[in-house]
Short mmCIF file of C-alpha atoms in Angstrom, two decimals:
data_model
loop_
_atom_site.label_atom_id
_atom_site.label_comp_id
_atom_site.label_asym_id
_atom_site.label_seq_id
_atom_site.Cartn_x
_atom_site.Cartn_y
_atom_site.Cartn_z
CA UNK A 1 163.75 256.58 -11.35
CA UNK A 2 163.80 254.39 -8.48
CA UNK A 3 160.35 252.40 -8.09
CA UNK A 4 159.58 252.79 -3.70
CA UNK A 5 157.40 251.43 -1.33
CA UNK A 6 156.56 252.89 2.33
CA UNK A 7 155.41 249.89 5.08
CA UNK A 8 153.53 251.30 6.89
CA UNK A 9 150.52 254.47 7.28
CA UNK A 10 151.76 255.45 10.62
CA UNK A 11 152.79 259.82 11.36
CA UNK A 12 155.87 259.09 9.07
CA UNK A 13 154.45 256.52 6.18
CA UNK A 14 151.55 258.84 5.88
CA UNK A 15 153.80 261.88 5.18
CA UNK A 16 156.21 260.10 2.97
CA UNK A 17 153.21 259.26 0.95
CA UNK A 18 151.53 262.42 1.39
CA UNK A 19 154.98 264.22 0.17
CA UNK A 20 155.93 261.55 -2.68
CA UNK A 21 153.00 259.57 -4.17
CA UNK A 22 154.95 256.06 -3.01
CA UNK A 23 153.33 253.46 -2.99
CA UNK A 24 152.18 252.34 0.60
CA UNK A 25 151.19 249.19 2.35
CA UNK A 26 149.60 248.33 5.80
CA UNK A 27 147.85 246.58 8.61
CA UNK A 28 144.92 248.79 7.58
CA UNK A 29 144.94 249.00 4.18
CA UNK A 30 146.92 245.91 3.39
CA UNK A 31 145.58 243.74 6.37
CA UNK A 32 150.04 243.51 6.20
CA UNK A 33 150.92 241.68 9.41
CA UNK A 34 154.44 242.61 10.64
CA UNK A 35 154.17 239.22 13.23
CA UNK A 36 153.82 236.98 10.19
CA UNK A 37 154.66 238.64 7.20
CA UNK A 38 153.99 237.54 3.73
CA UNK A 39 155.99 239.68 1.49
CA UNK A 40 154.16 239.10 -2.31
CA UNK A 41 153.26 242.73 -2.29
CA UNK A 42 156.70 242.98 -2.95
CA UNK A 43 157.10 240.81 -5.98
CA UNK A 44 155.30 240.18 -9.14
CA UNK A 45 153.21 237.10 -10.01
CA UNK A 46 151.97 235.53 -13.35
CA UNK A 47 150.40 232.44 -13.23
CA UNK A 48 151.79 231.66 -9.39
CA UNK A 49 155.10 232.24 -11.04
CA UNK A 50 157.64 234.67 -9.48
CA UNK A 51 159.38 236.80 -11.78
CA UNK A 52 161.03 239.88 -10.51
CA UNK A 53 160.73 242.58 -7.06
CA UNK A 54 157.71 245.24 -7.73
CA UNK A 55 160.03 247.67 -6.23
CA UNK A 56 163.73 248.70 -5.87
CA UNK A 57 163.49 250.56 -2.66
CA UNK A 58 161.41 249.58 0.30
CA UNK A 59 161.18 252.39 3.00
CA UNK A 60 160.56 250.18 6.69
CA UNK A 61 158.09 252.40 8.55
CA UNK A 62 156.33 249.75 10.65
CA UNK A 63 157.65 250.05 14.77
CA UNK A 64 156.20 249.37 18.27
CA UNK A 65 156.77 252.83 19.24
CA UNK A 66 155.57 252.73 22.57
CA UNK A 67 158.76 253.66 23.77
CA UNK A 68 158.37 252.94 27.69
CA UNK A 69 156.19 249.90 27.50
CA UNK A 70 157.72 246.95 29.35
CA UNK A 71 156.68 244.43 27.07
CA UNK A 72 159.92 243.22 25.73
CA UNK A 73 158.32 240.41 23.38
CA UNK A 74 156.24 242.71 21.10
CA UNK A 75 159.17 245.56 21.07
CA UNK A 76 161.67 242.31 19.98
CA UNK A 77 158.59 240.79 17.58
CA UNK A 78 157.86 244.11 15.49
CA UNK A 79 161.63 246.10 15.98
CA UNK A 80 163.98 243.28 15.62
CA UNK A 81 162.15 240.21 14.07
CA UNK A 82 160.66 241.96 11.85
CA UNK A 83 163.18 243.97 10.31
CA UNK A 84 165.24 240.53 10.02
CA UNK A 85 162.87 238.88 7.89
CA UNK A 86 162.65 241.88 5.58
CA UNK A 87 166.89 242.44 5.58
CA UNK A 88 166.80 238.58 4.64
CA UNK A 89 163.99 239.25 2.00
CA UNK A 90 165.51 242.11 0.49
CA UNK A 91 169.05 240.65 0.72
CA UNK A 92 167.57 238.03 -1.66
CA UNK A 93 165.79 240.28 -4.07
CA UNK A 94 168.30 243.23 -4.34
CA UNK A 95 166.18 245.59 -2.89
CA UNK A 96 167.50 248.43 -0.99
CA UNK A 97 166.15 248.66 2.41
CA UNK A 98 165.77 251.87 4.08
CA UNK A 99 165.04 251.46 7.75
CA UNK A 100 163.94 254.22 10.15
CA UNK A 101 165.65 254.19 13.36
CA UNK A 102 165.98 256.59 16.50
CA UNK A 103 167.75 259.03 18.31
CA UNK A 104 167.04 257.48 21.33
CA UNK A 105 169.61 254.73 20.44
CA UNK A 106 172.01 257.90 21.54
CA UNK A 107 170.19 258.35 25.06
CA UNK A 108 173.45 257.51 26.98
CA UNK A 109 175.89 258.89 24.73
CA UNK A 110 177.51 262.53 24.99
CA UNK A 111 175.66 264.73 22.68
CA UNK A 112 175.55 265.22 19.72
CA UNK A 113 176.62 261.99 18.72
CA UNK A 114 177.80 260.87 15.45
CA UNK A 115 176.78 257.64 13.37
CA UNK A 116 180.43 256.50 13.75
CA UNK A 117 180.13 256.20 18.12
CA UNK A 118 178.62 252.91 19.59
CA UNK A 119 175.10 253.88 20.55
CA UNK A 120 174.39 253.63 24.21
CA UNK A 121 170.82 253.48 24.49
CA UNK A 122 168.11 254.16 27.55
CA UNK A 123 167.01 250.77 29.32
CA UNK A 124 163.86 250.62 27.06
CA UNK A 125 162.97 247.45 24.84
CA UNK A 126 161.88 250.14 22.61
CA UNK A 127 165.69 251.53 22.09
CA UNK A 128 167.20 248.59 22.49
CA UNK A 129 165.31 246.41 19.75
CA UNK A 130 165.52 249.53 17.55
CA UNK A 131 169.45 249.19 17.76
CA UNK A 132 169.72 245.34 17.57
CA UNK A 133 168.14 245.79 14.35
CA UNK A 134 170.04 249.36 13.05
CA UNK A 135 173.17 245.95 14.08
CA UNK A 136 171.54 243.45 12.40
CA UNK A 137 170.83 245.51 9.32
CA UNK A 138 174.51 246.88 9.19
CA UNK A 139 176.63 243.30 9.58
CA UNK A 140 173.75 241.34 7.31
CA UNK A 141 172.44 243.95 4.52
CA UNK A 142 173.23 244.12 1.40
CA UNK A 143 171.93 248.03 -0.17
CA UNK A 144 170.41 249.72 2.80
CA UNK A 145 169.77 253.28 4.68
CA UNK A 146 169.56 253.77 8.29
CA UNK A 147 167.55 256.87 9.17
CA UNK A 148 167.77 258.12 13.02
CA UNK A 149 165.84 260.36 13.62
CA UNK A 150 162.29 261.46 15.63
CA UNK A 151 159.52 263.06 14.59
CA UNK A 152 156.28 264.16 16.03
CA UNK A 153 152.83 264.87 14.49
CA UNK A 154 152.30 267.97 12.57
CA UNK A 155 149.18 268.90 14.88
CA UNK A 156 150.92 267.37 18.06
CA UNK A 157 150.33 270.38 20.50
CA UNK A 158 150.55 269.03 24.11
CA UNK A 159 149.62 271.38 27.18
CA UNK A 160 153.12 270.62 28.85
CA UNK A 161 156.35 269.96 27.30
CA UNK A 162 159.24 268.20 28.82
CA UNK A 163 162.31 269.91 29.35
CA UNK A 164 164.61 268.26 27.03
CA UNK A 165 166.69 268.34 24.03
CA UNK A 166 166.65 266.97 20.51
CA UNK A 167 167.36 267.07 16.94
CA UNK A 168 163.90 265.75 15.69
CA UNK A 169 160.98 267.79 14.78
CA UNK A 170 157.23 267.71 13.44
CA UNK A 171 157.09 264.98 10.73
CA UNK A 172 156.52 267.73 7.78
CA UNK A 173 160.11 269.17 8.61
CA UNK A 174 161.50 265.41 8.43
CA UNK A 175 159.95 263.90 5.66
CA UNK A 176 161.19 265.79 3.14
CA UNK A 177 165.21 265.11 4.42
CA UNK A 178 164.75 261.13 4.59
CA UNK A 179 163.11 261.60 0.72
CA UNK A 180 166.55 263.74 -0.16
CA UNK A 181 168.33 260.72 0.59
CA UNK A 182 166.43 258.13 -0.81
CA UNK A 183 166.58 260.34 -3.89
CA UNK A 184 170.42 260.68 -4.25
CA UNK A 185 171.01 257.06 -3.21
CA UNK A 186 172.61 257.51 0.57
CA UNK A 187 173.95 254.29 1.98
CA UNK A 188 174.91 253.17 5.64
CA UNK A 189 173.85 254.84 9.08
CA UNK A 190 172.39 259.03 8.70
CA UNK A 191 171.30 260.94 11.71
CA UNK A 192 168.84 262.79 10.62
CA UNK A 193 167.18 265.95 12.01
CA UNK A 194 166.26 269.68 11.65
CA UNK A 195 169.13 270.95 14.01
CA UNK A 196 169.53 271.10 17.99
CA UNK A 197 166.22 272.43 19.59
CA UNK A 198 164.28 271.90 22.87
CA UNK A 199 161.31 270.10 22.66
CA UNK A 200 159.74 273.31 23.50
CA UNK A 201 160.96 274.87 20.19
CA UNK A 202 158.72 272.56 18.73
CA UNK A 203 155.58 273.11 20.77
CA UNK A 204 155.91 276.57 21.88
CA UNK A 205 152.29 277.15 23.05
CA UNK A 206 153.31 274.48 25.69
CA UNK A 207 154.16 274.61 29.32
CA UNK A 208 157.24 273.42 30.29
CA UNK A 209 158.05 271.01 32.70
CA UNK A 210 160.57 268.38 34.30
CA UNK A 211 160.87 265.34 32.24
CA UNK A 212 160.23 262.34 34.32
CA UNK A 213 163.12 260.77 35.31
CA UNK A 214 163.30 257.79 32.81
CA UNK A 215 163.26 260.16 29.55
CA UNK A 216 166.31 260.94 27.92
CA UNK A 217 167.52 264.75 28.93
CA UNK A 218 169.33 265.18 25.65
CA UNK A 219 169.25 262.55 22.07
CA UNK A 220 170.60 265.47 20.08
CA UNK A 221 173.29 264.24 16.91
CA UNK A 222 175.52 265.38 15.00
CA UNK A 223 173.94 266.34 11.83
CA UNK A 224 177.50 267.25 9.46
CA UNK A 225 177.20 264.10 7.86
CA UNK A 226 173.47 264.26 6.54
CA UNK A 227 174.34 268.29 6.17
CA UNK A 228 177.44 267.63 3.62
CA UNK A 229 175.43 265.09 1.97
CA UNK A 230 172.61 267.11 0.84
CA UNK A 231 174.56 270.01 0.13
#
């Protein structure tokens, strides 16, 4: 049985952990810096001698997810820099890295995309650093999982909803898919999602309104791939 570690105790760490047992580091647990990270939670030590990874599966939770903040240098620092440190680090360890992406790497693209069209993302540094490392991971790692998806809180209940469409859903509904794939080994790029909904189908006690003009109208993808998988 594989041996897996969440980074990260943000909506979706703290449900994979909730849902699994994994392991889990953090900023607040951890005191795990994502600007200057030190990886030895990931490896064993005896007597300041390195011997072999801790863990065979490393689940990437940690994100700026501030997805319409204009500061491009901590988007770049924690989406992309990050993430290639940690390919690198698992590259050299054999670890299999599964990275959690977004839908909104789609926001430009003809719904519902697939995994196999070039993303077109919105003019965030939030998508775009997401996808330059979903590219970095794909041309430089070795065993890894990208997960697109979006998820919200389980107790996320907003007094107006945009009026949009997606394929995400409250974390409790995603969780448990991502877990399914870890499980039975997936490889490569997965959209991943509970099926094509409004964002009102999620928060229903909501009123709806226009989405401002910057947010995506429609991120929905084409689930058949993750669907056949799990079957």
């Amino acid at each position: 049985m594989s041996k897996v570690l969440i980074l990260g105790d943000g909506i979706l760490g703290k449900e994979l952990h909730t849902q699994t047992g994994w392991d889990y580091i953090s900023r607040s647990k951890d005191g795990f810096d994502a600007l200057n990270p030190d990886f030895h939670h990931l490896i064993t030590h005896e007597h300041g001698v390195i011997f072999y990874p801790k863990y065979d599966t490393v689940i990437n939770c940690i994100a700026n997810t501030d997805s319409y903040s204009d500061d491009m240098q901590s988007h770049l620092d924690i989406n992309y820099k990050f993430v290639v440190a940690l390919t690198d680090f698992c590259n050299k360890w054999d670890i299999k890295l599964v990275h959690i992406s977004t839908e909104y790497v789609y926001a430009n693209n003809p719904s519902p995309a697939k995994e196999t069209d070039l993303p077109l993302p919105d003019n965030t540094w939030y998508a775009k650093t997401k996808l330059l490392a979903d590219q970095y991971l794909t041309l430089m790692g070795g065993d890894y999982l990208i997960c697109r998806e979006l998820h919200k809180a389980n107790d996320f209940n907003p007094p107006k909803v945009w009026d949009a469409k997606t394929t995400g859903d409250k974390v409790k509904n995603i969780a448990p898919l991502i877990i399914k794939l870890i499980n039975k080994k997936a490889t490569g790029i997965y959209n991943v999602g509970t099926g094509d909904k409004s964002y009102k189908d999620i928060f229903p006690k909501g009123e709806l309104i226009n989405a401002p003009s910057h947010v995506p109208y429609d991120t929905r993808m084409c689930l058949n791939k993750l669907n056949e998988f799990l079957k």
